[in-house]
XYZ file of C-alpha atoms in Angstrom:
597
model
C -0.861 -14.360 7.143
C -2.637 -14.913 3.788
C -5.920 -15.399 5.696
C -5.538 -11.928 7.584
C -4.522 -10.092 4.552
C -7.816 -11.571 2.689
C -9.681 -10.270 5.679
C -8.272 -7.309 6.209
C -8.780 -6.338 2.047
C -11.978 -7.838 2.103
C -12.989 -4.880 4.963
C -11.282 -2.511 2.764
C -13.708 -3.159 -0.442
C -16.783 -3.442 2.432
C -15.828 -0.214 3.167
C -15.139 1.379 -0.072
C -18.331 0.560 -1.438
C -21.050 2.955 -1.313
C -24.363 1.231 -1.484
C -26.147 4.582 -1.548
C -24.374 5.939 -4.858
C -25.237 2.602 -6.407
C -28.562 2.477 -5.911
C -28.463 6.056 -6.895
C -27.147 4.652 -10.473
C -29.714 1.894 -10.200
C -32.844 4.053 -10.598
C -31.431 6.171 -13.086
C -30.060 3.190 -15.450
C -33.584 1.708 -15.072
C -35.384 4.176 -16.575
C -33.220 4.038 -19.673
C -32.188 0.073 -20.245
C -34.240 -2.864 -19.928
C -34.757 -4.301 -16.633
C -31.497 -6.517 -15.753
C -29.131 -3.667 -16.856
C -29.747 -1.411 -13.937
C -29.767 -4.769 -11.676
C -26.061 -5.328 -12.366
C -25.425 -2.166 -10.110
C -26.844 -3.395 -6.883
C -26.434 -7.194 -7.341
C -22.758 -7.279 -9.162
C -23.157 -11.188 -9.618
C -24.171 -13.306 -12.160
C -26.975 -12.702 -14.401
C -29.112 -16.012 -14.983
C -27.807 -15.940 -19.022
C -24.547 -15.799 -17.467
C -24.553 -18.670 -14.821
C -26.177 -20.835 -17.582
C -22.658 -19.548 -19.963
C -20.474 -19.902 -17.444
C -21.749 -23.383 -16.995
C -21.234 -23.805 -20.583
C -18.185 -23.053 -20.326
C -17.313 -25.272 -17.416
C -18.752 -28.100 -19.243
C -17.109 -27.128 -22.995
C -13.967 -27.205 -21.035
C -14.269 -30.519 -19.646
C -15.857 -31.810 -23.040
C -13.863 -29.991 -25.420
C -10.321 -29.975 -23.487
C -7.795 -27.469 -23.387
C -6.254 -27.040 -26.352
C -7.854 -24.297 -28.958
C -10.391 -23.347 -25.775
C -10.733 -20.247 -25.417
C -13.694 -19.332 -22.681
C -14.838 -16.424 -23.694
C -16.304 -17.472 -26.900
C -18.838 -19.181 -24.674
C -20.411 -15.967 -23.160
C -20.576 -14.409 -26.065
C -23.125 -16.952 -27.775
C -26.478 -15.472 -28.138
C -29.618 -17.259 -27.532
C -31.818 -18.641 -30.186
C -34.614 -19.707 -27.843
C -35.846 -18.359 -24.486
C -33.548 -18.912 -21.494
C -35.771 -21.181 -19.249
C -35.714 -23.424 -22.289
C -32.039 -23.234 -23.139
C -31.395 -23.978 -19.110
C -33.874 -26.777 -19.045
C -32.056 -28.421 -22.075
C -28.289 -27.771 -20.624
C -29.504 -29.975 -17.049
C -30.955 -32.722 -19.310
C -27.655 -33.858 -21.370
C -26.620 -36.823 -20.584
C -22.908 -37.445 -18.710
C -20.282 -39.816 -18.832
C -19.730 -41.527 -15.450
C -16.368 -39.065 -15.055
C -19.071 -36.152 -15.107
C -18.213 -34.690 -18.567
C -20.813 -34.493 -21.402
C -20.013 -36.489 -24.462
C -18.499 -34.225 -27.006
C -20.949 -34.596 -29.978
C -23.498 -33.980 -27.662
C -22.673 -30.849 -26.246
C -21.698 -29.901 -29.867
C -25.349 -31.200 -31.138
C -26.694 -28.515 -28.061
C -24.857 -25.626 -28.493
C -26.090 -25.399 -32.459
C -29.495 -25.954 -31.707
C -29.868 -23.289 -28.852
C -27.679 -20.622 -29.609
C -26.366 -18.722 -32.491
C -22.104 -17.501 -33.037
C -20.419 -15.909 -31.111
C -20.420 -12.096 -33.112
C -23.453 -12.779 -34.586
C -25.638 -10.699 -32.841
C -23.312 -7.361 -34.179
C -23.471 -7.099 -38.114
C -20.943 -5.956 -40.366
C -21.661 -2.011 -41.154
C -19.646 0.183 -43.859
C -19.856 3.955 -42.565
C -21.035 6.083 -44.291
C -17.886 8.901 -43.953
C -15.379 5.985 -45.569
C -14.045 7.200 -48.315
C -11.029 4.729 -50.481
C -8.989 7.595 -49.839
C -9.940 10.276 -47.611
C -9.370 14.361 -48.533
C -5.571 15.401 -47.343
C -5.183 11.950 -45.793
C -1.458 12.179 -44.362
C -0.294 15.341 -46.308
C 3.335 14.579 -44.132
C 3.905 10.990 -45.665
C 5.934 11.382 -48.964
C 7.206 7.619 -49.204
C 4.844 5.653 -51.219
C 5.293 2.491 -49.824
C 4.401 4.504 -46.449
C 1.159 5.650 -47.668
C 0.472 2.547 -49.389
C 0.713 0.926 -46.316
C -1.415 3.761 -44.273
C -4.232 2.882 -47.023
C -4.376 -0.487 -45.957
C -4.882 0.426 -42.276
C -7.646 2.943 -43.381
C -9.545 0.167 -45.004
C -9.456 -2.186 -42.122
C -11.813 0.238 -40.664
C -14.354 -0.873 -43.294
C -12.921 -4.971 -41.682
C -14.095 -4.015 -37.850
C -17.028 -1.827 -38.311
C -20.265 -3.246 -37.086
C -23.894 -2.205 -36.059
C -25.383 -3.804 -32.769
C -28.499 -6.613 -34.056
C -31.682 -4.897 -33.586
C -32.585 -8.486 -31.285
C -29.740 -7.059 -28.620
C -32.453 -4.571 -28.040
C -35.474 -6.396 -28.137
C -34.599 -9.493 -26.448
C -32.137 -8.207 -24.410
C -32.096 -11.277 -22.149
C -30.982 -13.562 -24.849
C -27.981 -12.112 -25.357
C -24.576 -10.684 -23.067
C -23.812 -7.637 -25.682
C -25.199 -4.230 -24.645
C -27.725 -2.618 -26.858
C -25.652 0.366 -28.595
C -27.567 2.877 -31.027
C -25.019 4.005 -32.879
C -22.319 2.115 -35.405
C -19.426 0.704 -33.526
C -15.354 0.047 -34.403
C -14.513 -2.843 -32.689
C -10.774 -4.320 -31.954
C -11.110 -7.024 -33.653
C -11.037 -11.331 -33.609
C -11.781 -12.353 -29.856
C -12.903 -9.034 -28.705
C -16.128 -8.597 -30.900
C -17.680 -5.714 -28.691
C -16.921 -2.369 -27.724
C -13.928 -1.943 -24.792
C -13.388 1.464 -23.399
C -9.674 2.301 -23.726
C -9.464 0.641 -26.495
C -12.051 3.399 -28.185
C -9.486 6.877 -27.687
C -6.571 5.483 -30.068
C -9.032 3.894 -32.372
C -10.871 7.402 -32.736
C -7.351 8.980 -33.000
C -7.374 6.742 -36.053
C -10.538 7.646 -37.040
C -10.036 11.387 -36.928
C -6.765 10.667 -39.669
C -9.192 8.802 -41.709
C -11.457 11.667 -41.670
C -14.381 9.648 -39.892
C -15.621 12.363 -37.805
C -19.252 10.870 -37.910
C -18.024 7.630 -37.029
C -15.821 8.776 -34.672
C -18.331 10.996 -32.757
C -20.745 7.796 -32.827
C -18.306 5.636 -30.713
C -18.073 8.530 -27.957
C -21.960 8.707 -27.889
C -22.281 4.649 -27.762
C -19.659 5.130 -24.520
C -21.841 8.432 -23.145
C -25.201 6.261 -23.412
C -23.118 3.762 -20.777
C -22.534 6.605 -18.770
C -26.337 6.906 -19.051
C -27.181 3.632 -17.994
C -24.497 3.238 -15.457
C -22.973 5.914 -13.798
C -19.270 5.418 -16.049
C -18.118 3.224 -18.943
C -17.995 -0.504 -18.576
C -14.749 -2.380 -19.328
C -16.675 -3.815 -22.362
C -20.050 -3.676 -23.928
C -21.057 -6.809 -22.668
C -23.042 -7.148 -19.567
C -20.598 -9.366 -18.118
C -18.211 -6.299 -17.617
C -20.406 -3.959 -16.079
C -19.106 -4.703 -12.540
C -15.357 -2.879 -13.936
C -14.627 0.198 -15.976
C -11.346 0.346 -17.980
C -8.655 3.559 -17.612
C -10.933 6.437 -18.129
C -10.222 8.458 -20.979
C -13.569 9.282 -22.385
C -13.331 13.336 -21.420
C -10.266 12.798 -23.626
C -12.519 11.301 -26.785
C -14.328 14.315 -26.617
C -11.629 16.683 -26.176
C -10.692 15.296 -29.709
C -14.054 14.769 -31.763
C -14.650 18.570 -29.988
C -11.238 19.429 -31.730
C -12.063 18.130 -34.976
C -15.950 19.611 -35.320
C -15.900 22.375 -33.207
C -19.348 20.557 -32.066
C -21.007 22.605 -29.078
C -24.318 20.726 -28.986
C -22.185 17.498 -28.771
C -20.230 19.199 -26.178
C -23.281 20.479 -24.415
C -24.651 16.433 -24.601
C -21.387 15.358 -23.187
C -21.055 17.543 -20.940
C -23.217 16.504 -17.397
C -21.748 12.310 -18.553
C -18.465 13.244 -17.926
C -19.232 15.081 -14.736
C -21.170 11.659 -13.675
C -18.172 9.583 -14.896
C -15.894 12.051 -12.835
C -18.100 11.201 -9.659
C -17.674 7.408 -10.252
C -13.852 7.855 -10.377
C -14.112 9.769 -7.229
C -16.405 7.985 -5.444
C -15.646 5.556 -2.349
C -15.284 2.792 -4.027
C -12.011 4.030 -5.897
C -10.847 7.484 -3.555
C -8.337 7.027 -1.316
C -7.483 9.058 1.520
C -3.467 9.514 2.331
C -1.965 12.036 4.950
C 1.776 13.243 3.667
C 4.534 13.335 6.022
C 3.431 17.251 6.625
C -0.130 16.035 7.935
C -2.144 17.020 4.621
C -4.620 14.526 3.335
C -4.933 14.161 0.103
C -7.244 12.653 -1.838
C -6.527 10.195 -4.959
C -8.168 6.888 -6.838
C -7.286 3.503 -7.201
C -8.633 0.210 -9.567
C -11.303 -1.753 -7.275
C -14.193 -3.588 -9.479
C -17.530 -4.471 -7.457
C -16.597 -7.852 -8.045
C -15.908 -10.825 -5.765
C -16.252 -14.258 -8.032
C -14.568 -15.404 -11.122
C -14.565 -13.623 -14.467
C -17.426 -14.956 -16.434
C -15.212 -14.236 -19.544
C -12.533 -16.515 -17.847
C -14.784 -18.385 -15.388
C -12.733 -21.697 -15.540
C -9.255 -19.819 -15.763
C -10.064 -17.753 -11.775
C -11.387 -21.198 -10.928
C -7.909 -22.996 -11.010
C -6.217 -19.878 -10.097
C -8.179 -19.410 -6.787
C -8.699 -23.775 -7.062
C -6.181 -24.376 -3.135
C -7.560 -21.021 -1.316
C -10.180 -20.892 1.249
C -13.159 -19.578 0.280
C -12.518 -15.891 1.617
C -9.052 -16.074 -0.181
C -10.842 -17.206 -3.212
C -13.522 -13.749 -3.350
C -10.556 -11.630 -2.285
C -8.538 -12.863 -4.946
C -11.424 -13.162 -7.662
C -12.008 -9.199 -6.497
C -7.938 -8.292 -7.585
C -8.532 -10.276 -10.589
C -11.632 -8.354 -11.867
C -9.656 -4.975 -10.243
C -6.675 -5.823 -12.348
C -9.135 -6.120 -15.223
C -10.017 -2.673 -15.110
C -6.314 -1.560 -15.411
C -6.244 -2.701 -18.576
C -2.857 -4.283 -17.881
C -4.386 -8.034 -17.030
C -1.833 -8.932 -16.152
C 1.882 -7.541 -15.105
C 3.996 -7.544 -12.250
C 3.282 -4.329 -11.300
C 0.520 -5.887 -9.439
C 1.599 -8.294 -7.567
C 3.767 -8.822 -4.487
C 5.172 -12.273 -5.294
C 5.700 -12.028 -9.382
C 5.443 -16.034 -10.046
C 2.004 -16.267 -9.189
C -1.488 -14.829 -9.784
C -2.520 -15.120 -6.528
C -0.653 -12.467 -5.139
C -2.550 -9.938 -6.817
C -2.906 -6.311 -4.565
C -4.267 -4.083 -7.416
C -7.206 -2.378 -4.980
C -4.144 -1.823 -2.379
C -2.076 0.288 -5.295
C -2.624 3.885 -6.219
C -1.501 4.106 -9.746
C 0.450 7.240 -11.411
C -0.926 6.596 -14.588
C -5.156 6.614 -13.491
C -4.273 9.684 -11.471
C -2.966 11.115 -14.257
C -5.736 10.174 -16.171
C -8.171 11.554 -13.432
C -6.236 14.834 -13.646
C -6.588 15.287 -17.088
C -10.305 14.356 -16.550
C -10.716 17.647 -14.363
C -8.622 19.391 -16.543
C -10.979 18.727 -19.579
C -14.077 19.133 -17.875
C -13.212 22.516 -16.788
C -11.988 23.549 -20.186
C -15.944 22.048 -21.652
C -17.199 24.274 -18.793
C -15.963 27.305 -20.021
C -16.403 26.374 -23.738
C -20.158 26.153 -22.540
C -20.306 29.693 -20.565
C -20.181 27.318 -17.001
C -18.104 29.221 -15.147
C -19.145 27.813 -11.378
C -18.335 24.152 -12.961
C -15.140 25.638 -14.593
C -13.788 26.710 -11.131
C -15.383 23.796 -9.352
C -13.068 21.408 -11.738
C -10.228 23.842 -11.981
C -9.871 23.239 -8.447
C -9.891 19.420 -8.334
C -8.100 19.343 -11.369
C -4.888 21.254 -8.593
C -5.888 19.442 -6.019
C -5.511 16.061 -7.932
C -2.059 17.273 -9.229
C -0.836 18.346 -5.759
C -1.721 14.760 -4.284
C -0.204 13.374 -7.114
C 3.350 15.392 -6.468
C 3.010 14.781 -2.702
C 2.315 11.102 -2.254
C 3.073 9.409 -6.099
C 6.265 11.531 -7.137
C 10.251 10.270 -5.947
C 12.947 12.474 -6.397
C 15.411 10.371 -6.079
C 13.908 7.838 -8.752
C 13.389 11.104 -10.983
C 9.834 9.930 -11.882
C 5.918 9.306 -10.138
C 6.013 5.766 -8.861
C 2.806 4.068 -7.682
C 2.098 3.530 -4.202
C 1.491 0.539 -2.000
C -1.124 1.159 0.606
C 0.678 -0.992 3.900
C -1.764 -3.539 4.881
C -0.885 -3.397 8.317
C -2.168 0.052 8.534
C -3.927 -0.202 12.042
C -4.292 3.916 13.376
C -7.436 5.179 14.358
C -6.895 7.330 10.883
C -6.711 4.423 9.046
C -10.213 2.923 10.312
C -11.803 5.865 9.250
C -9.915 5.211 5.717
C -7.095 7.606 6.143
C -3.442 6.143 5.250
C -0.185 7.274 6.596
C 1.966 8.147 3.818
C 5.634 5.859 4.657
C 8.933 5.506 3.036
C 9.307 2.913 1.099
C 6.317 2.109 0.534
C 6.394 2.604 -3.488
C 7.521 0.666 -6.297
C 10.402 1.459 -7.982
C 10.076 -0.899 -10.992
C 10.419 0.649 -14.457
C 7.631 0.604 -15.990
C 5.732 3.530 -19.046
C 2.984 4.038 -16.558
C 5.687 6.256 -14.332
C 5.810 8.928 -16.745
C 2.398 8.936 -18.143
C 1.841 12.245 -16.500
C 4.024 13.573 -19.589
C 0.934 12.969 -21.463
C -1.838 13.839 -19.238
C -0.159 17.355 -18.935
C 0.286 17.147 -15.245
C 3.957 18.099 -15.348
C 3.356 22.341 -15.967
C 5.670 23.708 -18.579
C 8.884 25.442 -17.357
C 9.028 22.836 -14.517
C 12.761 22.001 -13.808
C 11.950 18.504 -12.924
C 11.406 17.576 -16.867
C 15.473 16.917 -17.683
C 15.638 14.508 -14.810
C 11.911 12.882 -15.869
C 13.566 12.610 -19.123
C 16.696 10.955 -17.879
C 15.247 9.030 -15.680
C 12.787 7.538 -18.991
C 16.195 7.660 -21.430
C 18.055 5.259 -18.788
C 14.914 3.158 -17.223
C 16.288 0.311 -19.403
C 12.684 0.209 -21.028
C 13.744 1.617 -24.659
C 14.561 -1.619 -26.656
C 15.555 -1.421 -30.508
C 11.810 -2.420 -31.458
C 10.269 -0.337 -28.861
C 9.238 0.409 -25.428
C 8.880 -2.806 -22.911
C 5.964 -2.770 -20.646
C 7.919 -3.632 -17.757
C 11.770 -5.353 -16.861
C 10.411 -8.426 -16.189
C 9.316 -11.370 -17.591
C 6.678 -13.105 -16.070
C 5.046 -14.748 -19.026
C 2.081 -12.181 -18.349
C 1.664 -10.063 -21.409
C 2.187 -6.332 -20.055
C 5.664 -7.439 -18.807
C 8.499 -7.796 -20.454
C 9.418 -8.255 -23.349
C 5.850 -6.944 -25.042
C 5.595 -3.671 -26.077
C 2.098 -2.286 -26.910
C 0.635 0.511 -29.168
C -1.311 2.700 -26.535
C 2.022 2.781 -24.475
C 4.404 3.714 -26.977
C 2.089 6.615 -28.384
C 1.345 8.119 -24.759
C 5.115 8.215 -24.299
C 5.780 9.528 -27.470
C 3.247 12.027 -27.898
C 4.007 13.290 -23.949
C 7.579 13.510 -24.505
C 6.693 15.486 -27.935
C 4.904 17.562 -26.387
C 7.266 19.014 -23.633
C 10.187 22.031 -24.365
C 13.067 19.562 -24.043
C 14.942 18.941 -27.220
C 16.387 15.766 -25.759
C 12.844 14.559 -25.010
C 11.564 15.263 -28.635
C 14.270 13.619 -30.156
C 13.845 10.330 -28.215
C 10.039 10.835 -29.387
C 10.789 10.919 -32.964
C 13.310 7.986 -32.632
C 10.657 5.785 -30.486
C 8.082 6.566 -33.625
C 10.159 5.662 -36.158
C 11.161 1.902 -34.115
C 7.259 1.296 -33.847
C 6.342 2.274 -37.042
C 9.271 0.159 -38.838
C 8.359 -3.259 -36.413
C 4.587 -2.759 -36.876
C 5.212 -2.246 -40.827
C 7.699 -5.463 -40.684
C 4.990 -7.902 -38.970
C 2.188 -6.674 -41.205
C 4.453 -7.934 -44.093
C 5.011 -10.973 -42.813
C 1.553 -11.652 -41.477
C -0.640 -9.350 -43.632
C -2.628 -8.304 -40.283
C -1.970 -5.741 -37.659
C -1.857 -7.172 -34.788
C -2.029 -5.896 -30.658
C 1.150 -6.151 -29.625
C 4.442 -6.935 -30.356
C 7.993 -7.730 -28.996
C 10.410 -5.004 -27.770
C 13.325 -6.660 -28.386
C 13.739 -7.328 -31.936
C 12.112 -5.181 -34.957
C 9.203 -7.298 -35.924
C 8.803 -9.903 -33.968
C 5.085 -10.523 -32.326
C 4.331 -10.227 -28.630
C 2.946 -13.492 -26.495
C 2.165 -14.603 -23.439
C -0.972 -14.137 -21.240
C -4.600 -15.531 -21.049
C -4.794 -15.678 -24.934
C -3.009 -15.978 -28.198
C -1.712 -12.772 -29.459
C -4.856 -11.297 -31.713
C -4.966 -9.532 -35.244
C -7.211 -6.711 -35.942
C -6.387 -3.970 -34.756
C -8.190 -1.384 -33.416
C -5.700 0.456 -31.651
C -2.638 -0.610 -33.251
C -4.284 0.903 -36.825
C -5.108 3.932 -34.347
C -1.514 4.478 -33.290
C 0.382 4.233 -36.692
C -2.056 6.533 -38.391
C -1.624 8.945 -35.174
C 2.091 8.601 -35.558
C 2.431 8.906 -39.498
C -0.024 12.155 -39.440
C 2.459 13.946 -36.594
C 6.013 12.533 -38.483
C 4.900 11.512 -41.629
C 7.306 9.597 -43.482
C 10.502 10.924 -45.695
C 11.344 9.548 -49.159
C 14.108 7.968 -48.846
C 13.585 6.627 -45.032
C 13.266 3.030 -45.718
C 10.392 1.154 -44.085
C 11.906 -2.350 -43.270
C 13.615 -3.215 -40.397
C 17.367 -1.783 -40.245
């Protein structure tokens, strides 16, 4: 059974794939980034830096052992001397007769052939910071709250950088992209650039008043656009086979907002038509006939990707370690799919919720990147007719419906109240199917709670007037996902870190800001109690730790979120994003005490 299911998903990606539109992308990203950038498109395997790293990290692994490893320091490490030499020098250690290299040795190696991890992005003050920024949070009237919002400002100053001028010139010595402009990064592990990531740190940005900086990270992600056809997971070249949820028409939308900036717009424009192609190209679009016969067409997560991570090489190894070898690129393609969620990982990917290797993320068609893809449309058409391009206006306008109508055919439950994602049957053996049409089938969704059934709050697919908001917002108000610290990812706990009981930033805001946003008074109060939780657990870990960190713990006001690949990490891009975001909207009364109650 596992062995047909591997086949019969491996045929799925074969067919997905469009060779054509890649080498399309190929040619173009040539012309613009050094030769190995545009390779990634037609290859999607390793890069020789990055089979040498990943070796590296094999053998720090094995040297090193487990405890305090964490393998994606080991791609990041720049090069201090070509790579034929580094590679020559990495086959010559010595080993121990168990096949491990001694540890000093290794140690001795790594120093002399490459520089840190980080090193090759340099710390960068911007020049829009200001201490305290003109009408910065003219809602907050608690000092402690502002106090505290002035702290968050300043980390911005903490995770700016500026990409080495050696990531451009000797582009083969190191796995960061080459970005021209100065960049916000999350912060601790993830050193680079990610792309989701970027829209709630430039909602921070915007509160601080850091339009130029701001507008600087959406040109870094246009430039990958540029080069690649859409935005990378990461700016690291070991991500370029994923992109991330795409929200980058939506980081316009709001530097646009803010600077009323038509030549920007005008810049932007024909990237985010390219990016819109990528999302709706064959590798992603799916094609599923309703019970009335109507196709319709909509998008699922599916990376060009069939080995391990390089960024968690030896963690896919001992995931994938008792498969066959065609389970092993199957499941090393979910892994990489699941990657470019952004939830890596949750049960809302997998059939069997103990184990990784039941993975099914490119057989899922998600509300939430629908929703994301509909606001995508929606945006584009609104640039068009910002910019007088009324044949693009229409042309977008109309996918923009059409994505909403296949999202309220095929993704939408009545009797759950809510969009739930669908599970394309694997046993789908019609002569539609072959030629990559799916029969739409009762239950065939899943009806676990989870924020990403109600995103389309945010994305505004749900029209106003529409009488299906008071059961949407019943539906959220009893999902048993609102907890007295927040919002959980999911209902259950698998250890993985968007399940229960984690609640992150980028969730609660969509959710609060979507439910804001509607007519219903019920919604909009459950908004303004959901900011209040976050900001009062976020405020009560900062004070115990002194950092803002990614996520935290639903259950209890704050405690910190776990579980996962990694330790929980401090920072934070997006968390300093959110509260800003959620302070400028509320602000912050007086006599409304900040600490837990």
């Amino acid at each position: 059974m596992a062995t047909e299911l591997s086949v019969l998903r491996a045929a799925i990606l074969i067919f997905l794939i469009f060779p054509s539109s890649l080498l399309f992308l190929s040619t173009a990203a040539s012309k613009i980034w050094p030769v190995g950038r545009a390779e990634r498109l037609s290859s999607q395997t390793l890069t020789p830096l990055e089979s040498l790293l990943t070796g590296l990290q094999s053998a720090a692994l094995r040297s090193f052992g487990q405890e305090g490893f964490d393998p994606k320091l080991y791609v990041d490490l720049p090069l201090k001397t070509p790579l034929a030499e580094a590679k020559a020098a990495f086959e010559a250690l010595p080993q121990l007769s168990n096949g491990t290299i001694p540890s000093a040795t290794l140690k001795d190696y790594i120093d002399k052939f490459y520089d840190a991890a980080g090193s090759d992005l340099l710390p960068y003050t911007p020049g829009d910071y200001k201490v305290e920024p003109d009408s910065f949070l003219p809602r907050v009237q608690s000092g402690d709250a502002r106090a505290w919002a002035l702290k968050i400002h300043a980390l911005w100053l903490q995770l700016s950088r500026k990409v080495a001028n050696d990531v451009l010139n000797n582009s083969d010595l190191h796995t960061l992209l080459p970005l021209t402009h100065p960049v916000i990064v999350p912060g601790s592990r993830f050193r680079e650039v990610y792309y989701w990531d970027s829209y709630w740190i430039i909602r921070g940005l915007v509160v601080s008043k850091m339009f130029d900086t701001a507008k600087g990270i959406v040109q870094n992600l246009l430039s990958l656009v540029e080069a690649y056809g859409f935005v990378p997971n990461g700016a690291r070249t070991y991500y370029t086979n994923r992109s991330q949820p795409p929200l980058l028409s939506e980081m316009v939308r709001v530097v646009y907002k803010s600077t009323s900036d038509l030549k920007f717009l005008k810049e932007a424009f024909h990237l985010l038509v390219r990016e819109h192609r990528f999302w709706d190209s064959a590798l992603h679009r799916v094609r599923i006939k309703d019970k009335k016969g109507q196709i319709h067409l909509l998008s699922r997560y599916s990376a060009n990707w069939m080995e391990p991570r390089p960024e968690s090489f030896t963690t896919d190894e001992l995931i994938a370690q008792n498969l066959s070898e065609a389970d092993r690129q199957s499941l090393y393609h979910e892994i990489a799919s699941t990657a470019e969620t952004g939830w890596d990982f949750s049960s809302r990917w997998m059939e069997n919720t103990s184990t990784l290797s039941s993975l099914r993320t490119s057989l899922i068609v998600p509300v939430d990147l629908n929703a994301f893809l509909f606001q995508m449309a929606t945006n584009i058409a609104y640039f068009a007719r910002e910019l007088g391009k009324e044949k693009s206006a229409k042309h977008f306008g109309d996918a923009a419906k059409a994505r909403r109508l296949a999202v309220d055919s095929i993704l939408w439950t009545s009797q759950a109240g809510q969009w739930l994602d669908f599970w394309i049957p694997s046993k789908n053996h019609t002569d539609e199917s072959l030629r990559g049409v799916h029969s739409f089938k009762d239950g065939t969704h899943n009806y676990g709670a989870f924020p990403s059934n109600f995103i389309p709050l945010w994305s505004g697919l749900l029209r106003r007037g529409d009488s299906r908001l008071r059961r949407i917002v019943q539906a959220f108000n009893s999902s048993g996902l609102l907890y007295p610290a927040g919002m959980a990812t999911s209902l259950t706990n698998t250890t993985q870190q968007w399940d229960f009981p984690n609640a992150w930033p980028p969730l609660q805001h969509m959710m609060i800001e979507g439910l804001s946003r509607s007519t219903s008074r019920s919604a909009k109060s459950i908004a303004r109690v959901m900011s209040k939780k976050w900001i009062q657990t976020t405020y009560a870990s900062f004070n115990e730790t002194g950092e803002m960190l990614e996520k935290m713990d639903a259950q209890e006001c704050g405690k910190i979120g776990n579980g996962g690949e990694y330790t929980t990490q401090a920072g934070f891009g997006w968390s300093n994003g959110v509260i800003l975001a959620l302070l400028d909207r509320y602000g912050w009364e007086e006599d409304i005490p900040l600490n837990c109650i």
